[in-house]
Amino acid sequence: MIIAFDTYYYDNKAKTIGVGFNKWEDDKPIEIYSEIIEGIAEYEPGSFYKREMPCILSLLQKINLIEVELIIVDGYVILDDNGKYGLGGHLYEKLSEKIPIIGVAKSGYNSNKLNSKALLRGESKKPLYVSVIGIELDLAYEYIKSMHGNYRIPTLLQIMDTKTKEKVGNRVDGSAPN
């Protein structure tokens, strides 16, 4: 299984979604994992991973990692040409370097030309930026390029993004208000 993660922050809480699928061309997830945790760290410029890592690791505890062949994160794996780890690189270390990580970011860094690759999908003029650890960058690029969808954001990543922000009443977690 391939699983993609994203987290949405609100009211000192974080809603993390994991969208599981089997093939890059899939248009529907086989599983959607969800969790809300409280007491989230403040955003620290240059160290975003410190905020999001606990959310992903907590949700990963609900998933049989033996079934996971690759993880996609919303963001960078490697931040610059010197190899500074972003969220995906730190996650790779936390998982004992056993599961390859692909980062898909919506904005680029001028200091990251060697460790990321711009991908134009559909008719978009704005690229996605692919970075990776554990597999070759060109292979990761082809995987993201081959994902289902005619637009900039692949279908399953759009589903993931939408699910993180879904609200019921004033709540984001999908449970009924008390």
Short mmCIF file of N, CA and C in Angstrom, two decimals:
data_model
loop_
_atom_site.label_atom_id
_atom_site.label_comp_id
_atom_site.label_asym_id
_atom_site.label_seq_id
_atom_site.Cartn_x
_atom_site.Cartn_y
_atom_site.Cartn_z
N MET A 1 0.84 -1.18 0.00
CA MET A 1 0.00 0.00 0.00
C MET A 1 0.89 1.24 0.00
N ILE A 2 0.43 2.25 -0.70
CA ILE A 2 1.04 3.58 -0.68
C ILE A 2 0.12 4.43 0.19
N ILE A 3 0.69 5.28 1.00
CA ILE A 3 -0.15 6.13 1.85
C ILE A 3 0.37 7.57 1.80
N ALA A 4 -0.58 8.49 1.63
CA ALA A 4 -0.26 9.91 1.56
C ALA A 4 -0.83 10.60 2.80
N PHE A 5 -0.03 11.50 3.38
CA PHE A 5 -0.41 12.20 4.62
C PHE A 5 -0.48 13.70 4.44
N ASP A 6 -1.45 14.29 5.13
CA ASP A 6 -1.53 15.75 5.23
C ASP A 6 -2.15 16.08 6.57
N THR A 7 -1.83 17.26 7.09
CA THR A 7 -2.35 17.71 8.38
C THR A 7 -2.89 19.12 8.24
N TYR A 8 -4.00 19.36 8.90
CA TYR A 8 -4.64 20.68 8.93
C TYR A 8 -4.66 21.14 10.38
N TYR A 9 -4.26 22.37 10.62
CA TYR A 9 -4.15 22.92 11.98
C TYR A 9 -5.26 23.92 12.25
N TYR A 10 -5.84 23.82 13.47
CA TYR A 10 -6.89 24.75 13.89
C TYR A 10 -7.02 24.67 15.40
N ASP A 11 -7.27 25.79 16.05
CA ASP A 11 -7.57 25.84 17.49
C ASP A 11 -6.64 24.97 18.34
N ASN A 12 -5.34 25.03 18.13
CA ASN A 12 -4.35 24.24 18.86
C ASN A 12 -4.57 22.73 18.70
N LYS A 13 -5.18 22.36 17.59
CA LYS A 13 -5.41 20.96 17.26
C LYS A 13 -4.86 20.70 15.86
N ALA A 14 -4.71 19.43 15.55
CA ALA A 14 -4.27 19.04 14.22
C ALA A 14 -5.08 17.83 13.77
N LYS A 15 -5.62 17.92 12.57
CA LYS A 15 -6.34 16.80 11.96
C LYS A 15 -5.42 16.23 10.88
N THR A 16 -5.03 14.99 11.05
CA THR A 16 -4.15 14.33 10.09
C THR A 16 -4.94 13.26 9.35
N ILE A 17 -4.77 13.25 8.05
CA ILE A 17 -5.43 12.28 7.18
C ILE A 17 -4.36 11.46 6.48
N GLY A 18 -4.59 10.17 6.40
CA GLY A 18 -3.77 9.27 5.59
C GLY A 18 -4.65 8.60 4.56
N VAL A 19 -4.30 8.77 3.30
CA VAL A 19 -5.07 8.17 2.21
C VAL A 19 -4.26 7.02 1.65
N GLY A 20 -4.79 5.80 1.79
CA GLY A 20 -4.10 4.61 1.33
C GLY A 20 -4.61 4.17 -0.03
N PHE A 21 -3.69 3.74 -0.89
CA PHE A 21 -4.05 3.23 -2.21
C PHE A 21 -2.99 2.23 -2.67
N ASN A 22 -3.33 1.47 -3.71
CA ASN A 22 -2.42 0.41 -4.16
C ASN A 22 -1.65 0.74 -5.42
N LYS A 23 -2.29 1.45 -6.35
CA LYS A 23 -1.65 1.74 -7.64
C LYS A 23 -1.63 3.24 -7.88
N TRP A 24 -0.58 3.68 -8.54
CA TRP A 24 -0.44 5.12 -8.80
C TRP A 24 -1.59 5.67 -9.62
N GLU A 25 -2.22 4.87 -10.44
CA GLU A 25 -3.30 5.33 -11.31
C GLU A 25 -4.66 5.29 -10.62
N ASP A 26 -4.74 4.80 -9.37
CA ASP A 26 -6.01 4.69 -8.67
C ASP A 26 -6.68 6.06 -8.55
N ASP A 27 -8.01 6.06 -8.65
CA ASP A 27 -8.76 7.31 -8.48
C ASP A 27 -9.54 7.34 -7.18
N LYS A 28 -9.54 6.21 -6.46
CA LYS A 28 -10.23 6.13 -5.17
C LYS A 28 -9.30 5.47 -4.16
N PRO A 29 -9.32 5.96 -2.94
CA PRO A 29 -8.50 5.32 -1.90
C PRO A 29 -9.10 3.98 -1.49
N ILE A 30 -8.23 3.09 -1.01
CA ILE A 30 -8.73 1.84 -0.43
C ILE A 30 -9.01 2.01 1.06
N GLU A 31 -8.39 3.03 1.63
CA GLU A 31 -8.55 3.29 3.07
C GLU A 31 -8.26 4.77 3.33
N ILE A 32 -9.03 5.34 4.26
CA ILE A 32 -8.74 6.69 4.72
C ILE A 32 -8.61 6.63 6.24
N TYR A 33 -7.46 7.03 6.72
CA TYR A 33 -7.19 7.06 8.16
C TYR A 33 -7.31 8.51 8.62
N SER A 34 -7.79 8.71 9.84
CA SER A 34 -7.99 10.06 10.34
C SER A 34 -7.74 10.11 11.84
N GLU A 35 -7.17 11.22 12.28
CA GLU A 35 -6.94 11.40 13.71
C GLU A 35 -6.81 12.88 14.02
N ILE A 36 -7.32 13.26 15.18
CA ILE A 36 -7.14 14.63 15.67
C ILE A 36 -6.37 14.55 16.98
N ILE A 37 -5.33 15.36 17.06
CA ILE A 37 -4.60 15.46 18.32
C ILE A 37 -4.57 16.91 18.76
N GLU A 38 -4.44 17.09 20.07
CA GLU A 38 -4.43 18.43 20.65
C GLU A 38 -3.05 18.75 21.19
N GLY A 39 -2.85 20.02 21.54
CA GLY A 39 -1.58 20.44 22.13
C GLY A 39 -0.47 20.48 21.10
N ILE A 40 -0.75 21.02 19.96
CA ILE A 40 0.19 21.06 18.84
C ILE A 40 1.25 22.13 19.06
N ALA A 41 2.48 21.79 18.71
CA ALA A 41 3.58 22.75 18.81
C ALA A 41 3.33 23.92 17.87
N GLU A 42 3.82 25.07 18.25
CA GLU A 42 3.74 26.25 17.38
C GLU A 42 4.62 26.02 16.16
N TYR A 43 4.27 26.68 15.07
CA TYR A 43 5.10 26.62 13.87
C TYR A 43 6.44 27.27 14.15
N GLU A 44 7.50 26.59 13.77
CA GLU A 44 8.86 27.11 13.95
C GLU A 44 9.50 27.23 12.56
N PRO A 45 9.73 28.46 12.08
CA PRO A 45 10.30 28.63 10.75
C PRO A 45 11.57 27.79 10.58
N GLY A 46 11.63 27.08 9.45
CA GLY A 46 12.78 26.24 9.16
C GLY A 46 12.73 24.87 9.81
N SER A 47 11.74 24.65 10.68
CA SER A 47 11.61 23.36 11.37
C SER A 47 10.16 22.90 11.41
N PHE A 48 9.48 23.04 10.29
CA PHE A 48 8.07 22.65 10.18
C PHE A 48 7.85 21.20 10.63
N TYR A 49 8.83 20.35 10.37
CA TYR A 49 8.70 18.93 10.70
C TYR A 49 8.41 18.72 12.19
N LYS A 50 8.90 19.61 13.06
CA LYS A 50 8.69 19.44 14.50
C LYS A 50 7.21 19.54 14.85
N ARG A 51 6.45 20.25 14.03
CA ARG A 51 5.02 20.40 14.27
C ARG A 51 4.23 19.22 13.68
N GLU A 52 4.59 18.82 12.48
CA GLU A 52 3.78 17.81 11.78
C GLU A 52 4.20 16.37 12.09
N MET A 53 5.45 16.16 12.42
CA MET A 53 5.95 14.80 12.66
C MET A 53 5.14 14.05 13.72
N PRO A 54 4.86 14.63 14.89
CA PRO A 54 4.09 13.89 15.91
C PRO A 54 2.70 13.48 15.39
N CYS A 55 2.12 14.29 14.54
CA CYS A 55 0.79 13.98 13.99
C CYS A 55 0.85 12.75 13.09
N ILE A 56 1.82 12.72 12.20
CA ILE A 56 1.96 11.59 11.28
C ILE A 56 2.34 10.33 12.05
N LEU A 57 3.29 10.44 12.97
CA LEU A 57 3.71 9.27 13.73
C LEU A 57 2.57 8.69 14.55
N SER A 58 1.72 9.55 15.10
CA SER A 58 0.58 9.08 15.88
C SER A 58 -0.39 8.31 14.99
N LEU A 59 -0.69 8.85 13.81
CA LEU A 59 -1.61 8.16 12.90
C LEU A 59 -0.99 6.86 12.37
N LEU A 60 0.31 6.84 12.16
CA LEU A 60 0.98 5.63 11.69
C LEU A 60 0.86 4.47 12.67
N GLN A 61 0.62 4.77 13.94
CA GLN A 61 0.44 3.71 14.93
C GLN A 61 -0.83 2.90 14.67
N LYS A 62 -1.75 3.45 13.88
CA LYS A 62 -3.00 2.76 13.55
C LYS A 62 -2.87 1.92 12.28
N ILE A 63 -1.70 1.96 11.65
CA ILE A 63 -1.51 1.34 10.35
C ILE A 63 -0.45 0.24 10.46
N ASN A 64 -0.69 -0.88 9.81
CA ASN A 64 0.29 -1.96 9.77
C ASN A 64 1.39 -1.56 8.79
N LEU A 65 2.55 -1.16 9.32
CA LEU A 65 3.63 -0.66 8.48
C LEU A 65 4.21 -1.72 7.55
N ILE A 66 3.99 -2.97 7.85
CA ILE A 66 4.47 -4.04 6.96
C ILE A 66 3.78 -3.93 5.60
N GLU A 67 2.56 -3.41 5.58
CA GLU A 67 1.81 -3.27 4.34
C GLU A 67 2.18 -2.01 3.55
N VAL A 68 2.92 -1.09 4.15
CA VAL A 68 3.22 0.20 3.53
C VAL A 68 4.54 0.11 2.75
N GLU A 69 4.45 0.31 1.44
CA GLU A 69 5.65 0.25 0.60
C GLU A 69 6.24 1.62 0.33
N LEU A 70 5.43 2.67 0.47
CA LEU A 70 5.90 4.02 0.19
C LEU A 70 4.97 5.02 0.86
N ILE A 71 5.53 6.16 1.30
CA ILE A 71 4.75 7.22 1.93
C ILE A 71 4.94 8.51 1.13
N ILE A 72 3.84 9.25 0.98
CA ILE A 72 3.88 10.59 0.36
C ILE A 72 3.55 11.59 1.45
N VAL A 73 4.34 12.65 1.55
CA VAL A 73 4.03 13.74 2.47
C VAL A 73 3.76 15.01 1.68
N ASP A 74 2.94 15.86 2.26
CA ASP A 74 2.65 17.17 1.69
C ASP A 74 3.76 18.10 2.15
N GLY A 75 4.78 18.27 1.32
CA GLY A 75 5.92 19.09 1.67
C GLY A 75 7.18 18.49 1.10
N TYR A 76 8.29 18.90 1.63
CA TYR A 76 9.59 18.47 1.12
C TYR A 76 10.20 17.33 1.94
N VAL A 77 10.96 16.51 1.25
CA VAL A 77 11.78 15.49 1.89
C VAL A 77 13.16 16.09 2.18
N ILE A 78 13.70 16.78 1.18
CA ILE A 78 14.98 17.45 1.31
C ILE A 78 14.77 18.92 0.91
N LEU A 79 15.24 19.84 1.76
CA LEU A 79 14.93 21.25 1.59
C LEU A 79 15.87 22.03 0.69
N ASP A 80 17.12 21.58 0.57
CA ASP A 80 18.07 22.39 -0.19
C ASP A 80 19.12 21.52 -0.88
N ASP A 81 19.98 22.16 -1.63
CA ASP A 81 21.01 21.43 -2.38
C ASP A 81 22.08 20.83 -1.48
N ASN A 82 22.12 21.22 -0.21
CA ASN A 82 23.08 20.65 0.74
C ASN A 82 22.54 19.41 1.44
N GLY A 83 21.29 19.05 1.15
CA GLY A 83 20.72 17.83 1.72
C GLY A 83 20.03 18.00 3.07
N LYS A 84 19.70 19.23 3.45
CA LYS A 84 19.00 19.46 4.72
C LYS A 84 17.62 18.80 4.67
N TYR A 85 17.35 17.98 5.67
CA TYR A 85 16.09 17.26 5.71
C TYR A 85 14.91 18.19 6.00
N GLY A 86 13.83 17.93 5.27
CA GLY A 86 12.53 18.48 5.56
C GLY A 86 11.72 17.41 6.26
N LEU A 87 10.41 17.59 6.30
CA LEU A 87 9.52 16.65 6.97
C LEU A 87 9.76 15.21 6.53
N GLY A 88 9.81 14.98 5.22
CA GLY A 88 9.96 13.62 4.70
C GLY A 88 11.27 12.97 5.09
N GLY A 89 12.36 13.72 5.10
CA GLY A 89 13.66 13.18 5.50
C GLY A 89 13.67 12.77 6.96
N HIS A 90 13.08 13.62 7.80
CA HIS A 90 13.01 13.29 9.23
C HIS A 90 12.09 12.09 9.47
N LEU A 91 11.01 11.99 8.71
CA LEU A 91 10.11 10.84 8.83
C LEU A 91 10.84 9.56 8.42
N TYR A 92 11.61 9.62 7.35
CA TYR A 92 12.40 8.48 6.88
C TYR A 92 13.33 7.98 7.99
N GLU A 93 13.99 8.88 8.68
CA GLU A 93 14.85 8.50 9.80
C GLU A 93 14.05 7.85 10.92
N LYS A 94 12.90 8.44 11.26
CA LYS A 94 12.07 7.90 12.35
C LYS A 94 11.57 6.49 12.03
N LEU A 95 11.43 6.19 10.75
CA LEU A 95 10.97 4.86 10.33
C LEU A 95 12.13 3.94 10.00
N SER A 96 13.28 4.25 10.60
CA SER A 96 14.50 3.43 10.46
C SER A 96 14.94 3.25 9.01
N GLU A 97 14.64 4.24 8.18
CA GLU A 97 15.05 4.25 6.77
C GLU A 97 14.56 3.01 6.02
N LYS A 98 13.37 2.53 6.38
CA LYS A 98 12.83 1.32 5.77
C LYS A 98 11.75 1.59 4.73
N ILE A 99 11.11 2.75 4.79
CA ILE A 99 10.02 3.05 3.85
C ILE A 99 10.40 4.31 3.08
N PRO A 100 10.50 4.21 1.73
CA PRO A 100 10.80 5.40 0.93
C PRO A 100 9.74 6.48 1.13
N ILE A 101 10.17 7.72 1.05
CA ILE A 101 9.27 8.87 1.23
C ILE A 101 9.37 9.78 0.01
N ILE A 102 8.21 10.16 -0.52
CA ILE A 102 8.14 11.16 -1.60
C ILE A 102 7.47 12.39 -1.01
N GLY A 103 8.08 13.53 -1.23
CA GLY A 103 7.48 14.80 -0.85
C GLY A 103 6.89 15.47 -2.08
N VAL A 104 5.68 15.99 -1.95
CA VAL A 104 5.04 16.75 -3.02
C VAL A 104 4.69 18.11 -2.43
N ALA A 105 5.39 19.14 -2.91
CA ALA A 105 5.19 20.50 -2.40
C ALA A 105 4.58 21.38 -3.49
N LYS A 106 3.87 22.40 -3.05
CA LYS A 106 3.21 23.31 -3.99
C LYS A 106 4.04 24.53 -4.33
N SER A 107 5.11 24.76 -3.58
CA SER A 107 5.98 25.90 -3.89
C SER A 107 7.43 25.45 -3.84
N GLY A 108 8.24 26.11 -4.64
CA GLY A 108 9.64 25.72 -4.77
C GLY A 108 10.57 26.59 -3.95
N TYR A 109 11.78 26.10 -3.79
CA TYR A 109 12.85 26.84 -3.13
C TYR A 109 13.98 27.05 -4.12
N ASN A 110 14.48 28.26 -4.22
CA ASN A 110 15.62 28.53 -5.11
C ASN A 110 16.85 27.75 -4.69
N SER A 111 16.95 27.42 -3.41
CA SER A 111 18.12 26.70 -2.89
C SER A 111 17.99 25.18 -3.04
N ASN A 112 16.94 24.73 -3.76
CA ASN A 112 16.73 23.29 -3.90
C ASN A 112 16.55 22.93 -5.38
N LYS A 113 17.64 22.91 -6.10
CA LYS A 113 17.61 22.53 -7.52
C LYS A 113 18.08 21.09 -7.72
N LEU A 114 18.96 20.59 -6.85
CA LEU A 114 19.53 19.26 -7.00
C LEU A 114 18.65 18.16 -6.42
N ASN A 115 17.88 18.48 -5.38
CA ASN A 115 17.14 17.46 -4.65
C ASN A 115 15.63 17.55 -4.83
N SER A 116 15.19 18.29 -5.82
CA SER A 116 13.77 18.33 -6.14
C SER A 116 13.62 18.50 -7.65
N LYS A 117 12.44 18.19 -8.11
CA LYS A 117 12.18 18.27 -9.54
C LYS A 117 10.78 18.85 -9.75
N ALA A 118 10.69 19.88 -10.59
CA ALA A 118 9.40 20.52 -10.87
C ALA A 118 8.59 19.66 -11.83
N LEU A 119 7.31 19.49 -11.52
CA LEU A 119 6.41 18.66 -12.32
C LEU A 119 5.18 19.47 -12.70
N LEU A 120 4.97 19.64 -14.00
CA LEU A 120 3.74 20.27 -14.49
C LEU A 120 2.76 19.16 -14.84
N ARG A 121 1.57 19.25 -14.26
CA ARG A 121 0.51 18.27 -14.54
C ARG A 121 -0.66 18.99 -15.18
N GLY A 122 -1.37 18.27 -16.04
CA GLY A 122 -2.53 18.85 -16.70
C GLY A 122 -2.12 20.08 -17.48
N GLU A 123 -2.94 21.10 -17.43
CA GLU A 123 -2.64 22.34 -18.14
C GLU A 123 -2.13 23.42 -17.21
N SER A 124 -1.78 23.04 -16.00
CA SER A 124 -1.32 24.01 -15.00
C SER A 124 -0.01 24.65 -15.42
N LYS A 125 0.12 25.91 -15.12
CA LYS A 125 1.36 26.66 -15.35
C LYS A 125 2.22 26.66 -14.09
N LYS A 126 1.63 26.18 -12.97
CA LYS A 126 2.35 26.12 -11.70
C LYS A 126 2.75 24.68 -11.42
N PRO A 127 4.02 24.42 -11.23
CA PRO A 127 4.44 23.04 -10.99
C PRO A 127 4.23 22.59 -9.55
N LEU A 128 4.26 21.28 -9.37
CA LEU A 128 4.44 20.66 -8.08
C LEU A 128 5.93 20.39 -7.98
N TYR A 129 6.46 20.29 -6.78
CA TYR A 129 7.88 20.02 -6.58
C TYR A 129 8.02 18.69 -5.86
N VAL A 130 8.69 17.76 -6.51
CA VAL A 130 8.85 16.41 -6.01
C VAL A 130 10.25 16.27 -5.42
N SER A 131 10.32 15.74 -4.21
CA SER A 131 11.61 15.41 -3.59
C SER A 131 11.45 14.02 -2.97
N VAL A 132 12.57 13.39 -2.64
CA VAL A 132 12.48 11.97 -2.30
C VAL A 132 13.66 11.51 -1.46
N ILE A 133 13.44 10.41 -0.76
CA ILE A 133 14.52 9.69 -0.09
C ILE A 133 14.14 8.21 -0.08
N GLY A 134 15.11 7.36 -0.34
CA GLY A 134 14.86 5.92 -0.34
C GLY A 134 14.62 5.32 -1.71
N ILE A 135 14.35 6.16 -2.72
CA ILE A 135 14.26 5.74 -4.12
C ILE A 135 14.81 6.88 -4.97
N GLU A 136 14.95 6.65 -6.25
CA GLU A 136 15.48 7.66 -7.17
C GLU A 136 14.47 8.78 -7.42
N LEU A 137 14.97 10.00 -7.52
CA LEU A 137 14.11 11.17 -7.77
C LEU A 137 13.34 11.02 -9.08
N ASP A 138 13.99 10.56 -10.14
CA ASP A 138 13.30 10.41 -11.43
C ASP A 138 12.15 9.42 -11.34
N LEU A 139 12.32 8.35 -10.57
CA LEU A 139 11.26 7.37 -10.40
C LEU A 139 10.08 7.97 -9.63
N ALA A 140 10.38 8.70 -8.56
CA ALA A 140 9.33 9.36 -7.78
C ALA A 140 8.57 10.37 -8.65
N TYR A 141 9.30 11.12 -9.45
CA TYR A 141 8.70 12.08 -10.38
C TYR A 141 7.70 11.37 -11.30
N GLU A 142 8.11 10.24 -11.87
CA GLU A 142 7.23 9.48 -12.77
C GLU A 142 6.01 8.94 -12.03
N TYR A 143 6.20 8.50 -10.78
CA TYR A 143 5.07 8.03 -10.00
C TYR A 143 4.03 9.14 -9.82
N ILE A 144 4.47 10.31 -9.38
CA ILE A 144 3.53 11.41 -9.15
C ILE A 144 2.90 11.87 -10.47
N LYS A 145 3.69 11.90 -11.51
CA LYS A 145 3.19 12.27 -12.84
C LYS A 145 2.09 11.32 -13.28
N SER A 146 2.24 10.01 -12.98
CA SER A 146 1.29 9.01 -13.45
C SER A 146 0.02 8.92 -12.59
N MET A 147 -0.03 9.64 -11.49
CA MET A 147 -1.21 9.57 -10.63
C MET A 147 -2.45 10.07 -11.37
N HIS A 148 -3.58 9.50 -11.00
CA HIS A 148 -4.86 9.84 -11.63
C HIS A 148 -5.17 11.33 -11.47
N GLY A 149 -5.77 11.89 -12.51
CA GLY A 149 -6.26 13.27 -12.46
C GLY A 149 -5.71 14.10 -13.60
N ASN A 150 -6.55 15.02 -14.04
CA ASN A 150 -6.20 15.89 -15.17
C ASN A 150 -5.67 17.24 -14.73
N TYR A 151 -5.55 17.45 -13.44
CA TYR A 151 -5.19 18.77 -12.94
C TYR A 151 -3.85 18.75 -12.24
N ARG A 152 -3.43 19.89 -11.77
CA ARG A 152 -2.14 20.04 -11.09
C ARG A 152 -2.00 19.05 -9.94
N ILE A 153 -3.01 18.98 -9.10
CA ILE A 153 -2.99 18.11 -7.93
C ILE A 153 -3.64 16.77 -8.31
N PRO A 154 -2.93 15.66 -8.14
CA PRO A 154 -3.54 14.35 -8.43
C PRO A 154 -4.81 14.12 -7.60
N THR A 155 -5.72 13.34 -8.14
CA THR A 155 -7.02 13.09 -7.52
C THR A 155 -6.90 12.66 -6.06
N LEU A 156 -6.07 11.67 -5.77
CA LEU A 156 -5.98 11.17 -4.39
C LEU A 156 -5.39 12.20 -3.44
N LEU A 157 -4.48 13.03 -3.91
CA LEU A 157 -3.92 14.08 -3.05
C LEU A 157 -4.96 15.18 -2.83
N GLN A 158 -5.82 15.41 -3.81
CA GLN A 158 -6.90 16.37 -3.64
C GLN A 158 -7.93 15.84 -2.63
N ILE A 159 -8.24 14.55 -2.71
CA ILE A 159 -9.14 13.93 -1.72
C ILE A 159 -8.56 14.09 -0.32
N MET A 160 -7.28 13.82 -0.18
CA MET A 160 -6.60 13.95 1.11
C MET A 160 -6.72 15.37 1.64
N ASP A 161 -6.44 16.34 0.79
CA ASP A 161 -6.50 17.75 1.19
C ASP A 161 -7.92 18.13 1.62
N THR A 162 -8.91 17.69 0.87
CA THR A 162 -10.30 17.99 1.19
C THR A 162 -10.70 17.36 2.53
N LYS A 163 -10.30 16.12 2.75
CA LYS A 163 -10.65 15.42 3.99
C LYS A 163 -10.05 16.10 5.22
N THR A 164 -8.85 16.68 5.09
CA THR A 164 -8.26 17.34 6.26
C THR A 164 -9.09 18.54 6.70
N LYS A 165 -9.78 19.16 5.75
CA LYS A 165 -10.50 20.39 6.05
C LYS A 165 -12.00 20.20 6.22
N GLU A 166 -12.47 18.97 6.09
CA GLU A 166 -13.90 18.72 6.24
C GLU A 166 -14.38 19.11 7.62
N LYS A 167 -15.55 19.73 7.67
CA LYS A 167 -16.12 20.16 8.95
C LYS A 167 -17.55 19.66 9.08
N VAL A 168 -17.94 19.40 10.31
CA VAL A 168 -19.33 19.12 10.66
C VAL A 168 -19.67 20.10 11.76
N GLY A 169 -20.64 20.96 11.51
CA GLY A 169 -20.92 22.03 12.47
C GLY A 169 -19.67 22.89 12.60
N ASN A 170 -19.24 23.14 13.83
CA ASN A 170 -18.02 23.90 14.07
C ASN A 170 -16.82 22.98 14.30
N ARG A 171 -17.00 21.70 14.07
CA ARG A 171 -15.93 20.74 14.35
C ARG A 171 -15.30 20.29 13.04
N VAL A 172 -14.04 20.02 13.09
CA VAL A 172 -13.31 19.55 11.91
C VAL A 172 -13.18 18.04 11.90
N ASP A 173 -13.40 17.38 13.02
CA ASP A 173 -13.09 15.94 13.12
C ASP A 173 -14.17 15.03 12.58
N GLY A 174 -15.30 15.57 12.12
CA GLY A 174 -16.34 14.72 11.56
C GLY A 174 -17.31 14.17 12.58
N SER A 175 -17.05 14.37 13.89
CA SER A 175 -17.98 13.87 14.89
C SER A 175 -19.09 14.90 15.10
N ALA A 176 -20.18 14.44 15.61
CA ALA A 176 -21.31 15.35 15.83
C ALA A 176 -21.01 16.27 17.01
N PRO A 177 -21.44 17.51 16.91
CA PRO A 177 -21.27 18.42 18.06
C PRO A 177 -22.03 17.89 19.27
N ASN A 178 -21.50 18.16 20.49
CA ASN A 178 -22.15 17.70 21.73
C ASN A 178 -23.43 18.44 21.99
#
